[in-house]
Short mmCIF file of C-alpha atoms in Angstrom, two decimals:
data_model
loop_
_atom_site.label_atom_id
_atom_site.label_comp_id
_atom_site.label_asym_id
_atom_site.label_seq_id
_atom_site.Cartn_x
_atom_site.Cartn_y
_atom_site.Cartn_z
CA UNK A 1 54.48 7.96 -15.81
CA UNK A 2 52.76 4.30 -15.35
CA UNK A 3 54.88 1.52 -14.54
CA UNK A 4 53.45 -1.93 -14.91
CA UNK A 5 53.52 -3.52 -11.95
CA UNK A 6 55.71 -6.79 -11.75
CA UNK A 7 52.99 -8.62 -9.34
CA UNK A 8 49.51 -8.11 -8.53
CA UNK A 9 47.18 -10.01 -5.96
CA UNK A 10 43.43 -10.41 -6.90
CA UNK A 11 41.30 -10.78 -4.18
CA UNK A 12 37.86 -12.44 -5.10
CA UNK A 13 37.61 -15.07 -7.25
CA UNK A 14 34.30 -14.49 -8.93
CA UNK A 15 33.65 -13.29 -12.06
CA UNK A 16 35.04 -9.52 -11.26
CA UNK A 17 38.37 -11.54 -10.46
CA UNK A 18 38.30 -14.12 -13.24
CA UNK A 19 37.43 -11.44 -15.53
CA UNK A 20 40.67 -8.81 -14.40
CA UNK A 21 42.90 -11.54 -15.03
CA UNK A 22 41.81 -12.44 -18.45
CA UNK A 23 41.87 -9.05 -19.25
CA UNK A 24 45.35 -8.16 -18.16
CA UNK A 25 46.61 -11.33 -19.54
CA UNK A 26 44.94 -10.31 -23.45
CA UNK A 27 46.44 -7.08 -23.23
CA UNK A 28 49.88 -8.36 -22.20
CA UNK A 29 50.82 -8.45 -18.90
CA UNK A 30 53.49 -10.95 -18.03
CA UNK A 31 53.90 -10.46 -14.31
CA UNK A 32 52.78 -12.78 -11.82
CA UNK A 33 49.45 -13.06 -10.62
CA UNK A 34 47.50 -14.58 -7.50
CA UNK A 35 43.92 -14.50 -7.22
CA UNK A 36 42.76 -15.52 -3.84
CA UNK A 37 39.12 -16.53 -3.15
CA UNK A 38 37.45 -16.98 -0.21
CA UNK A 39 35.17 -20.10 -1.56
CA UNK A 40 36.58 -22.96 -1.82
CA UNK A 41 34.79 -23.73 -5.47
CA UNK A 42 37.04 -21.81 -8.70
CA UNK A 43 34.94 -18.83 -10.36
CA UNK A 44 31.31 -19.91 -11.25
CA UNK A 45 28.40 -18.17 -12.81
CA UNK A 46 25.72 -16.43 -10.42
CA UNK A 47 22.67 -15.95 -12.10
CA UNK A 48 21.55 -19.28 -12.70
CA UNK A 49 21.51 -19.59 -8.78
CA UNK A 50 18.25 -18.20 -8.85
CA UNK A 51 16.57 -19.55 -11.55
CA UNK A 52 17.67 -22.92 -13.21
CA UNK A 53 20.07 -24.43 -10.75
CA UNK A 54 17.23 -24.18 -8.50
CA UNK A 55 14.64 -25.96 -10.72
CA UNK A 56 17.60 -28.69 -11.55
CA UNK A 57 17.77 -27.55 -15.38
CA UNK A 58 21.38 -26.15 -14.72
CA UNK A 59 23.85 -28.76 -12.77
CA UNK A 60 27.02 -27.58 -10.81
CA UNK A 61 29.33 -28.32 -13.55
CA UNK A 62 27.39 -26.09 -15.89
CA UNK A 63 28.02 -22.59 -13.66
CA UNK A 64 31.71 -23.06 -13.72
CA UNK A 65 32.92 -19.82 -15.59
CA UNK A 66 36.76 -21.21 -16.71
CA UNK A 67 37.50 -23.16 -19.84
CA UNK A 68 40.10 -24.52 -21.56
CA UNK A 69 41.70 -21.43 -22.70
CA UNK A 70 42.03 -20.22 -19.22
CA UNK A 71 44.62 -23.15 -18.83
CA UNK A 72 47.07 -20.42 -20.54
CA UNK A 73 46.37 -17.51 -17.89
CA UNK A 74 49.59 -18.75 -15.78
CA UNK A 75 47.90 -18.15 -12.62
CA UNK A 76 48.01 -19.16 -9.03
CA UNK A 77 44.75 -19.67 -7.60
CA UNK A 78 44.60 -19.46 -3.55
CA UNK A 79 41.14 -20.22 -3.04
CA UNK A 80 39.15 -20.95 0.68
CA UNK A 81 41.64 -17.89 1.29
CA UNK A 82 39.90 -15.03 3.16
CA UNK A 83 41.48 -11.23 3.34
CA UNK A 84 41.82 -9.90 6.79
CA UNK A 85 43.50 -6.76 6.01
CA UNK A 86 45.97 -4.44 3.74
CA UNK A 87 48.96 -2.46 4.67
CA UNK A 88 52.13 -1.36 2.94
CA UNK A 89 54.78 -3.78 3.82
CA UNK A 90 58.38 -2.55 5.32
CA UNK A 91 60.08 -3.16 1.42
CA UNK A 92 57.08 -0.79 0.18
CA UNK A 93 54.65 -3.81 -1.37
CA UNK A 94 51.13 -3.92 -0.57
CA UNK A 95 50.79 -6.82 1.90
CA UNK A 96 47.42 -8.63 1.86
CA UNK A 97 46.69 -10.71 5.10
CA UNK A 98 44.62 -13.84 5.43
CA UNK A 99 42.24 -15.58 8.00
CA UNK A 100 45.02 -18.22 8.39
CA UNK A 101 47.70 -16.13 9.33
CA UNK A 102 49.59 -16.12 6.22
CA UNK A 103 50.37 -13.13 3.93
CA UNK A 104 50.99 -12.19 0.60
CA UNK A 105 52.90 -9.39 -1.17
CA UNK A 106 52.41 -7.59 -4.61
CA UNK A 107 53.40 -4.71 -6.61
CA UNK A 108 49.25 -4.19 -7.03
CA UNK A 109 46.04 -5.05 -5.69
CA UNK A 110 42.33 -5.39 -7.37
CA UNK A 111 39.90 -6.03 -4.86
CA UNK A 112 36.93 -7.43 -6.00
CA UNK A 113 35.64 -8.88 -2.80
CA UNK A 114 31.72 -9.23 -3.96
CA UNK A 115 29.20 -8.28 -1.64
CA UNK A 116 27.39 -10.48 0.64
CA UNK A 117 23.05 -10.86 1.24
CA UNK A 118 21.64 -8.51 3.70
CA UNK A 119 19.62 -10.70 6.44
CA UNK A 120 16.47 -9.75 8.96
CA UNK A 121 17.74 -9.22 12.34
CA UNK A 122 16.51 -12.38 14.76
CA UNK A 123 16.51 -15.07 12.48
CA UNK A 124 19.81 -16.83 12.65
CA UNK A 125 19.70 -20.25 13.44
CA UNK A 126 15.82 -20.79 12.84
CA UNK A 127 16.02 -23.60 9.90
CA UNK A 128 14.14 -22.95 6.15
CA UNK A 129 15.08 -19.58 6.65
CA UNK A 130 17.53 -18.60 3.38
CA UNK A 131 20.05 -15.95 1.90
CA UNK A 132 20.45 -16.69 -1.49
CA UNK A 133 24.05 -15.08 -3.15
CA UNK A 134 26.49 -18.44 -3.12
CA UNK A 135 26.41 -21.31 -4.88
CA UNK A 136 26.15 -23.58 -1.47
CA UNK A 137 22.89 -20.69 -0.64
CA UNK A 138 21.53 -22.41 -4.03
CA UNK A 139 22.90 -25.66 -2.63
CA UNK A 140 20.80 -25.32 -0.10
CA UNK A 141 17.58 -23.69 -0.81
CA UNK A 142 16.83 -26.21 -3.22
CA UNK A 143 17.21 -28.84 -0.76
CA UNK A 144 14.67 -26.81 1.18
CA UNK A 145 12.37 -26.50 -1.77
CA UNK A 146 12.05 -30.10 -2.26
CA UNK A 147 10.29 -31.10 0.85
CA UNK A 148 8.26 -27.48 1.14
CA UNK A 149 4.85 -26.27 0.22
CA UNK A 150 4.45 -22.60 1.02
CA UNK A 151 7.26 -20.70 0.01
CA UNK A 152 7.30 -17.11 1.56
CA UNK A 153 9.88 -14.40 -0.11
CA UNK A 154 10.71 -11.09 2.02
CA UNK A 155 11.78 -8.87 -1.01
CA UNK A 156 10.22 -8.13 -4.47
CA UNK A 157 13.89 -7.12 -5.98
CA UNK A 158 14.98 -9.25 -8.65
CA UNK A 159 16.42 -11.84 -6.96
CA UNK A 160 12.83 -12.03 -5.16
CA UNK A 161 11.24 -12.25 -8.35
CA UNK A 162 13.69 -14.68 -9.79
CA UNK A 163 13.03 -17.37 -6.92
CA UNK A 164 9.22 -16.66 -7.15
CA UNK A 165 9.32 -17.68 -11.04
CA UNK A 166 11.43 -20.18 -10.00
CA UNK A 167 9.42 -22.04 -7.13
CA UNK A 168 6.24 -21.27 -9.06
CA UNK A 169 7.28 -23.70 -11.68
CA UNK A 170 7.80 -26.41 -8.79
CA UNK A 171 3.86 -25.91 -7.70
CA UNK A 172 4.95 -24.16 -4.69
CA UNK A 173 2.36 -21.75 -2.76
CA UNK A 174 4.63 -18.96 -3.15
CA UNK A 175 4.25 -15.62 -1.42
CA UNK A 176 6.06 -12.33 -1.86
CA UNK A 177 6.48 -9.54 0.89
CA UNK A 178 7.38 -6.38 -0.20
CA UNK A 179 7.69 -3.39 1.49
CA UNK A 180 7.73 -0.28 -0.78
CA UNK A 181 4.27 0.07 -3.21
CA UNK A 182 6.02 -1.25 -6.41
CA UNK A 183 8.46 -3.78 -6.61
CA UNK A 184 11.14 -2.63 -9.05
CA UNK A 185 10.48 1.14 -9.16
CA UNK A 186 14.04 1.72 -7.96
CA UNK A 187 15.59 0.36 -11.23
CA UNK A 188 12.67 0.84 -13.52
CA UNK A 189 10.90 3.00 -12.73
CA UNK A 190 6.33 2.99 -11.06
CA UNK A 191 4.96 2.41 -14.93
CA UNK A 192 7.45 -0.54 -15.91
CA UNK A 193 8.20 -1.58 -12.48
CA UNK A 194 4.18 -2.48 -11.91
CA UNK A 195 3.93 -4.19 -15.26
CA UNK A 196 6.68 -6.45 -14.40
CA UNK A 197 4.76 -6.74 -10.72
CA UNK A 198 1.91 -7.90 -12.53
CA UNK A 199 3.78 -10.89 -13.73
CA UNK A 200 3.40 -12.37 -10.39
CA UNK A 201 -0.61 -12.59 -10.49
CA UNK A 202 -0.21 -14.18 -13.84
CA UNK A 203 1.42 -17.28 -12.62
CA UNK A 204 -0.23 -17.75 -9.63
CA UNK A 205 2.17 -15.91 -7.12
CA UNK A 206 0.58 -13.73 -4.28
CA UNK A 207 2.02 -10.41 -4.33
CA UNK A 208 1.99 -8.22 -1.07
CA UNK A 209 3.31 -4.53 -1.42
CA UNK A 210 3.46 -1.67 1.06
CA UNK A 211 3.81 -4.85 3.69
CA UNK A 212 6.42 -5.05 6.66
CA UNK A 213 7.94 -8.26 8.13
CA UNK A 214 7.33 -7.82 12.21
CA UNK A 215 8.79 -11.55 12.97
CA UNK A 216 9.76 -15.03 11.70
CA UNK A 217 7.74 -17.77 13.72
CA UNK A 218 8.45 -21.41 14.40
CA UNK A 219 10.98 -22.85 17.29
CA UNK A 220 13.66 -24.95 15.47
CA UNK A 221 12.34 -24.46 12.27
CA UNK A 222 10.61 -21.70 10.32
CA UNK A 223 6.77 -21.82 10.38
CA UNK A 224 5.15 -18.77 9.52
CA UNK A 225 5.71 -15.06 8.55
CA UNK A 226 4.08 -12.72 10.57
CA UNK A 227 3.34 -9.10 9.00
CA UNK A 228 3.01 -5.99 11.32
CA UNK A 229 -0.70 -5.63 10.56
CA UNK A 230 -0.67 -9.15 12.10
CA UNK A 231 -1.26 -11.00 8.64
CA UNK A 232 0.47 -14.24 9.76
CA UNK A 233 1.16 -16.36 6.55
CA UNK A 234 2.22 -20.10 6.22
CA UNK A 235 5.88 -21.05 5.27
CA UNK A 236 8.12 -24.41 5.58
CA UNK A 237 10.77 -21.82 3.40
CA UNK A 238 11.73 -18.36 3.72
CA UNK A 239 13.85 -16.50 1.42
CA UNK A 240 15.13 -13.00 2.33
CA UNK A 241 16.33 -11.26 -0.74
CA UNK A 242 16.45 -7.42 0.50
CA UNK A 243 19.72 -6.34 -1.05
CA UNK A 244 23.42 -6.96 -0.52
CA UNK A 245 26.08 -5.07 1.77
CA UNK A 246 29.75 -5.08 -0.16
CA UNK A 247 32.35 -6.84 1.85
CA UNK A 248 34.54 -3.93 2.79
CA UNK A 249 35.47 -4.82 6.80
CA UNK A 250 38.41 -6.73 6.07
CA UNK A 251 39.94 -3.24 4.65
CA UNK A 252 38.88 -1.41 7.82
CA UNK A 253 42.30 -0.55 8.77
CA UNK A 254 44.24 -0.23 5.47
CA UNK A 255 43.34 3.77 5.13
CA UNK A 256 41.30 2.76 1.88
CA UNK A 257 38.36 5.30 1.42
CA UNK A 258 35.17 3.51 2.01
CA UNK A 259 31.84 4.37 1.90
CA UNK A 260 29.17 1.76 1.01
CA UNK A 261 31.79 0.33 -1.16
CA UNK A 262 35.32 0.95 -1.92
CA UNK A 263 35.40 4.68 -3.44
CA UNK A 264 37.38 4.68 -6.68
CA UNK A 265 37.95 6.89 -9.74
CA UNK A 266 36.39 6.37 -12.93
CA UNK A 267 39.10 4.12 -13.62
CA UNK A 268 38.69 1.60 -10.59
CA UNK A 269 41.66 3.57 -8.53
CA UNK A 270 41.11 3.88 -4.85
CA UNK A 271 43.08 6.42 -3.25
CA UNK A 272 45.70 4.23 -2.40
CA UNK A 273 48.58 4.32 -5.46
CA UNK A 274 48.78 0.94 -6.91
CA UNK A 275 45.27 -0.50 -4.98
CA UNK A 276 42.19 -0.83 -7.16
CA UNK A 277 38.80 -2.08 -6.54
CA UNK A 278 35.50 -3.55 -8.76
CA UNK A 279 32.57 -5.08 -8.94
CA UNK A 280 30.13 -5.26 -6.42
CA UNK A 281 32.05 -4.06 -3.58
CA UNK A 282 33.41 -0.90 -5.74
CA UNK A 283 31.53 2.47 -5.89
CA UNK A 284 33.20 3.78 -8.62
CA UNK A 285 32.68 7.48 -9.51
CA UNK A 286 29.99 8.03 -12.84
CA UNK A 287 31.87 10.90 -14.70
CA UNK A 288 28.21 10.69 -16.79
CA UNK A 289 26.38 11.84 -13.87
CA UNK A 290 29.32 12.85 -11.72
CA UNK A 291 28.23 10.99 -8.42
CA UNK A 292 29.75 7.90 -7.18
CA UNK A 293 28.07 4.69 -8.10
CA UNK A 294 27.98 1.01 -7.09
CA UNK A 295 26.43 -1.66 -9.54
CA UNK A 296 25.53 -5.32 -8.34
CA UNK A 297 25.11 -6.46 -12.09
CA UNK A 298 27.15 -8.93 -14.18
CA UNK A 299 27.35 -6.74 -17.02
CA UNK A 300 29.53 -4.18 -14.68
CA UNK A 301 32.00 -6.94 -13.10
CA UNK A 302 33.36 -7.84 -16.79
CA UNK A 303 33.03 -3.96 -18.08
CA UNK A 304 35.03 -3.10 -14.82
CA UNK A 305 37.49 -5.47 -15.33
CA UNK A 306 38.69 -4.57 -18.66
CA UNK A 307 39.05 -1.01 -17.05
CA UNK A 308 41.45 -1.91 -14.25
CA UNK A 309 43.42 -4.10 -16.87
CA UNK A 310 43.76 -0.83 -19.08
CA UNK A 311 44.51 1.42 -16.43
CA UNK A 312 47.34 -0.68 -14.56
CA UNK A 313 48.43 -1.20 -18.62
CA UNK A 314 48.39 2.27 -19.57
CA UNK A 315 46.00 1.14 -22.48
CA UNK A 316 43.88 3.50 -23.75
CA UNK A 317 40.16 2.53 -22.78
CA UNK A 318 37.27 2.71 -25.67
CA UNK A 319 33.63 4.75 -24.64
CA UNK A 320 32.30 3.86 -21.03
CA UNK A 321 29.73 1.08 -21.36
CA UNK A 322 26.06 1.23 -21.82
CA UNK A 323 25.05 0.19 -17.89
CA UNK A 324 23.31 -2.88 -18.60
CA UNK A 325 21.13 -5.68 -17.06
CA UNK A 326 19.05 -8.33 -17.47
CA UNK A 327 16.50 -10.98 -15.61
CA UNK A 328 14.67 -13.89 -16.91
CA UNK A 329 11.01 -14.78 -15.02
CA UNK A 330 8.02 -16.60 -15.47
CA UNK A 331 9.35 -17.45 -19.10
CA UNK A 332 10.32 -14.36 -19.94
CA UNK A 333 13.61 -12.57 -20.79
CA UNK A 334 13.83 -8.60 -18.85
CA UNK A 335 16.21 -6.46 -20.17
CA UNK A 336 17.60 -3.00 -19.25
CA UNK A 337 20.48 -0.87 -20.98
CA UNK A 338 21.15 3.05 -20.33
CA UNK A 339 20.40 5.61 -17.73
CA UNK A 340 16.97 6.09 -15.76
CA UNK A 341 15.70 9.48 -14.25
CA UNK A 342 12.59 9.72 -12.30
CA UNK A 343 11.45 12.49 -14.41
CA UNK A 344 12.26 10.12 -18.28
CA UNK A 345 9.17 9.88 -20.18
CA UNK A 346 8.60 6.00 -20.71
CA UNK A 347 7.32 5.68 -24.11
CA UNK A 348 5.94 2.14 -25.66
CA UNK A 349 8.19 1.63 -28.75
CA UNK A 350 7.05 -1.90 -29.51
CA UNK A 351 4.14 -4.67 -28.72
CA UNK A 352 2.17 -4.10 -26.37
CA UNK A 353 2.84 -4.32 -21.92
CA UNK A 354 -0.57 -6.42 -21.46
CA UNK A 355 0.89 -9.23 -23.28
CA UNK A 356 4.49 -9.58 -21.58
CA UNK A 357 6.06 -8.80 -24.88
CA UNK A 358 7.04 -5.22 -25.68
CA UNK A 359 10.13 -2.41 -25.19
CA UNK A 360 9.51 0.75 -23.74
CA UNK A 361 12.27 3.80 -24.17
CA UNK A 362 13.20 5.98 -21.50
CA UNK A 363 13.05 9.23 -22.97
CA UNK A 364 15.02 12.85 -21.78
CA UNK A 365 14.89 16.33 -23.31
CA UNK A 366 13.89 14.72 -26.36
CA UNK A 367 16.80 12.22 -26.42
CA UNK A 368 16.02 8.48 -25.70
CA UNK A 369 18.73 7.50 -22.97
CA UNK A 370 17.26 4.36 -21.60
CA UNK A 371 15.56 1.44 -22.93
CA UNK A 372 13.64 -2.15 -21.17
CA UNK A 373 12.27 -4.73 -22.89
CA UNK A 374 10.40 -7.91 -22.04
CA UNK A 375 10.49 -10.43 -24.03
CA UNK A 376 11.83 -8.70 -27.17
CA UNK A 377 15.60 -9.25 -27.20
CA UNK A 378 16.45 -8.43 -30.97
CA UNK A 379 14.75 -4.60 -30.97
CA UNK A 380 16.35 -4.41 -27.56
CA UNK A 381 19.48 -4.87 -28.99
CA UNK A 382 18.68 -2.58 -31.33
CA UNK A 383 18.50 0.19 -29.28
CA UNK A 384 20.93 -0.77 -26.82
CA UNK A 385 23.31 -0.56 -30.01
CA UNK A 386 22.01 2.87 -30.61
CA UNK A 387 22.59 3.98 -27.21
CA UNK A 388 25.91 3.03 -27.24
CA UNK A 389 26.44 5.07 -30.60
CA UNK A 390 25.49 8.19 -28.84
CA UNK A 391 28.11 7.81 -25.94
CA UNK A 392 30.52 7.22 -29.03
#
């Protein structure tokens, strides 16, 4: 038998957090609740950080995630406030412990402590050299940006892309590294991942694949980017955007089961009773495809969210979500929803790839179980909507 807990302790204040609590506040829960941040700013919105904060369109006041209605949530926000550990506490309460010593109890715990950038090794301290995952990062880079010419990005991932679309529209020289032979293949696959490549020639952007970073150069400040075939190439600004590592050390010793994430259950429980974990530093089992996943996308902080809420409620939860994502470059809007398999026949539905404006299905025994479009959000949606009628 559930029993609603009568407090529960948030940790991360991000959207994952935000998010939990507005759920479990819709769907009735009374008790009290503490989120605890380790930022000192109140939730904000990610994405832009890449894309129009940099170029000045978006200002800081236009990330923040909270309205007015939040004013109603009742809760107590402990923010600059950074987790150091979890035990059970003598009375039986989890006990969360913070960088300054103090301590707070609860009847529950989500974690969504985030994730944080993943850095090259012998850079630290060497100016114009950036992470990009915070709103200070943004703060920061853009400062960079301003006085820079030749803009050099280690990583052809999305947030690569993003900042190359982004400094390209500032008349940087902009340069992307990447290592594997198609940027994007992981999530979309060779065919659609090259196509979206391609966009970087378009506009100017110098794309290297299949090329490996051997060492930053400069003294104080970075100067160059030399490449292990001994390419060295100009840069005032580097960006490093090669992935993110979930923050999961605080938890070392709390006997929480952790393996590139916080494992969980399809319903966000860790193996801890009454201790539940999402967003990016979750890896939450897929019953779909019955492995355990972890998902970096916005779309999965707010669908997890509504899951914990239901299952500390007892609430019965609808259909799992369509997995879903979404990046805007050079102009144009990217969009993913479904499931990908290396072995999917991608099949042109709409327009036409040479163009930027088309959708593409990922197609399975027949079944279409994944589609991407570019530039086409209204027969995306479309199928999206059909996708999520066949998980009905």
């Amino acid at each position: 038998m559930n029993t609603v807990p009568n407090s529960i302790v948030v940790l991360g204040a991000s959207l994952a957090g935000l998010s939990a609590v507005r759920a479990l506040r819709e769907k009735g829960y009374t008790g009290r609740l503490v989120v605890a941040g380790s930022e000192t700013s109140l939730p904000y919105d990610r994405p832009p950080l890449s894309k129009e904060f940099l170029t000045g369109d978006v200002t800081d006041e236009d990330l923040l995630l909270m309205n007015s209605d939040d004013d109603t949530l009742d809760v107590e926000w402990r923010m600059n406030s950074t987790a150091t550990g979890l035990i059970r506490s003598p009375d039986g309460l989890h006990r969360v412990t913070f960088d300054d010593g103090s301590h707070l109890d609860a009847d529950a715990v989500v974690v969504a402590t985030g994730a944080r950038a993943r850095t090259l090794p012998g850079h630290f301290g060497l100016a114009g050299v950036h992470t990009l995952r915070s709103v200070d990062d943004a703060r920061a880079l853009r400062e960079s940006l301003s006085r820079a010419q030749n803009l050099v990005i280690v990583g052809a991932g999305f947030i690569g892309a993003e900042v190359a679309s982004s400094a390209a529209g500032m008349s940087l020289q902009v340069t992307v590294v990447e290592a594997s032979p198609t940027p994007l293949a992981g999530p979309l696959g060779i065919e659609l991942g090259a196509i979206c490549a391609g966009q970087h020639a378009v506009h100017g952007v110098r794309l290297l694949t299949g090329a490996v970073v051997d060492a930053l150069l400069g003294d104080d400040a970075v100067e160059a980017v030399r490449l292990s075939d001994g390419t060295v190439l100009p840069a005032d600004v580097v960006v490093v955007g090669i992935g993110a590592v979930p923050n999961v050390e605080w938890a070392g010793g709390s006997e929480l089961m952790i393996d590139d994430g916080f494992l969980t259950d399809s319903s966000c429980r860790t193996n801890l009773p009454g201790v539940y974990a999402i967003g990016d530093c979750a890896r939450t089992f897929d019953e779909a495809h019955q492995v355990h996943h972890r998902s970096e996308h916005w779309s999965n902080a707010v669908t997890q969210a509504a899951t914990v809420a239901d299952t500390i409620m007892a609430t019965p939860s609808g259909p799992a979500a369509i997995p879903y994502f979404w990046s805007h470059q050079y102009g144009k809007m990217l969009q993913f929803a479904g499931t990908r398999h290396s072995t999917d026949e991608v099949r042109f539905v709409d327009g036409d790839p040479g163009t930027g404006t088309f959708v593409a299905t990922y197609d399975r025994d027949g079944d279409t179980v994944g589609v991407f479009a570019m530039n086409n959000p209204r027969l995306f949606t479309r199928y999206k909507k059909q996708l999520a009628r066949s998980r009905a």
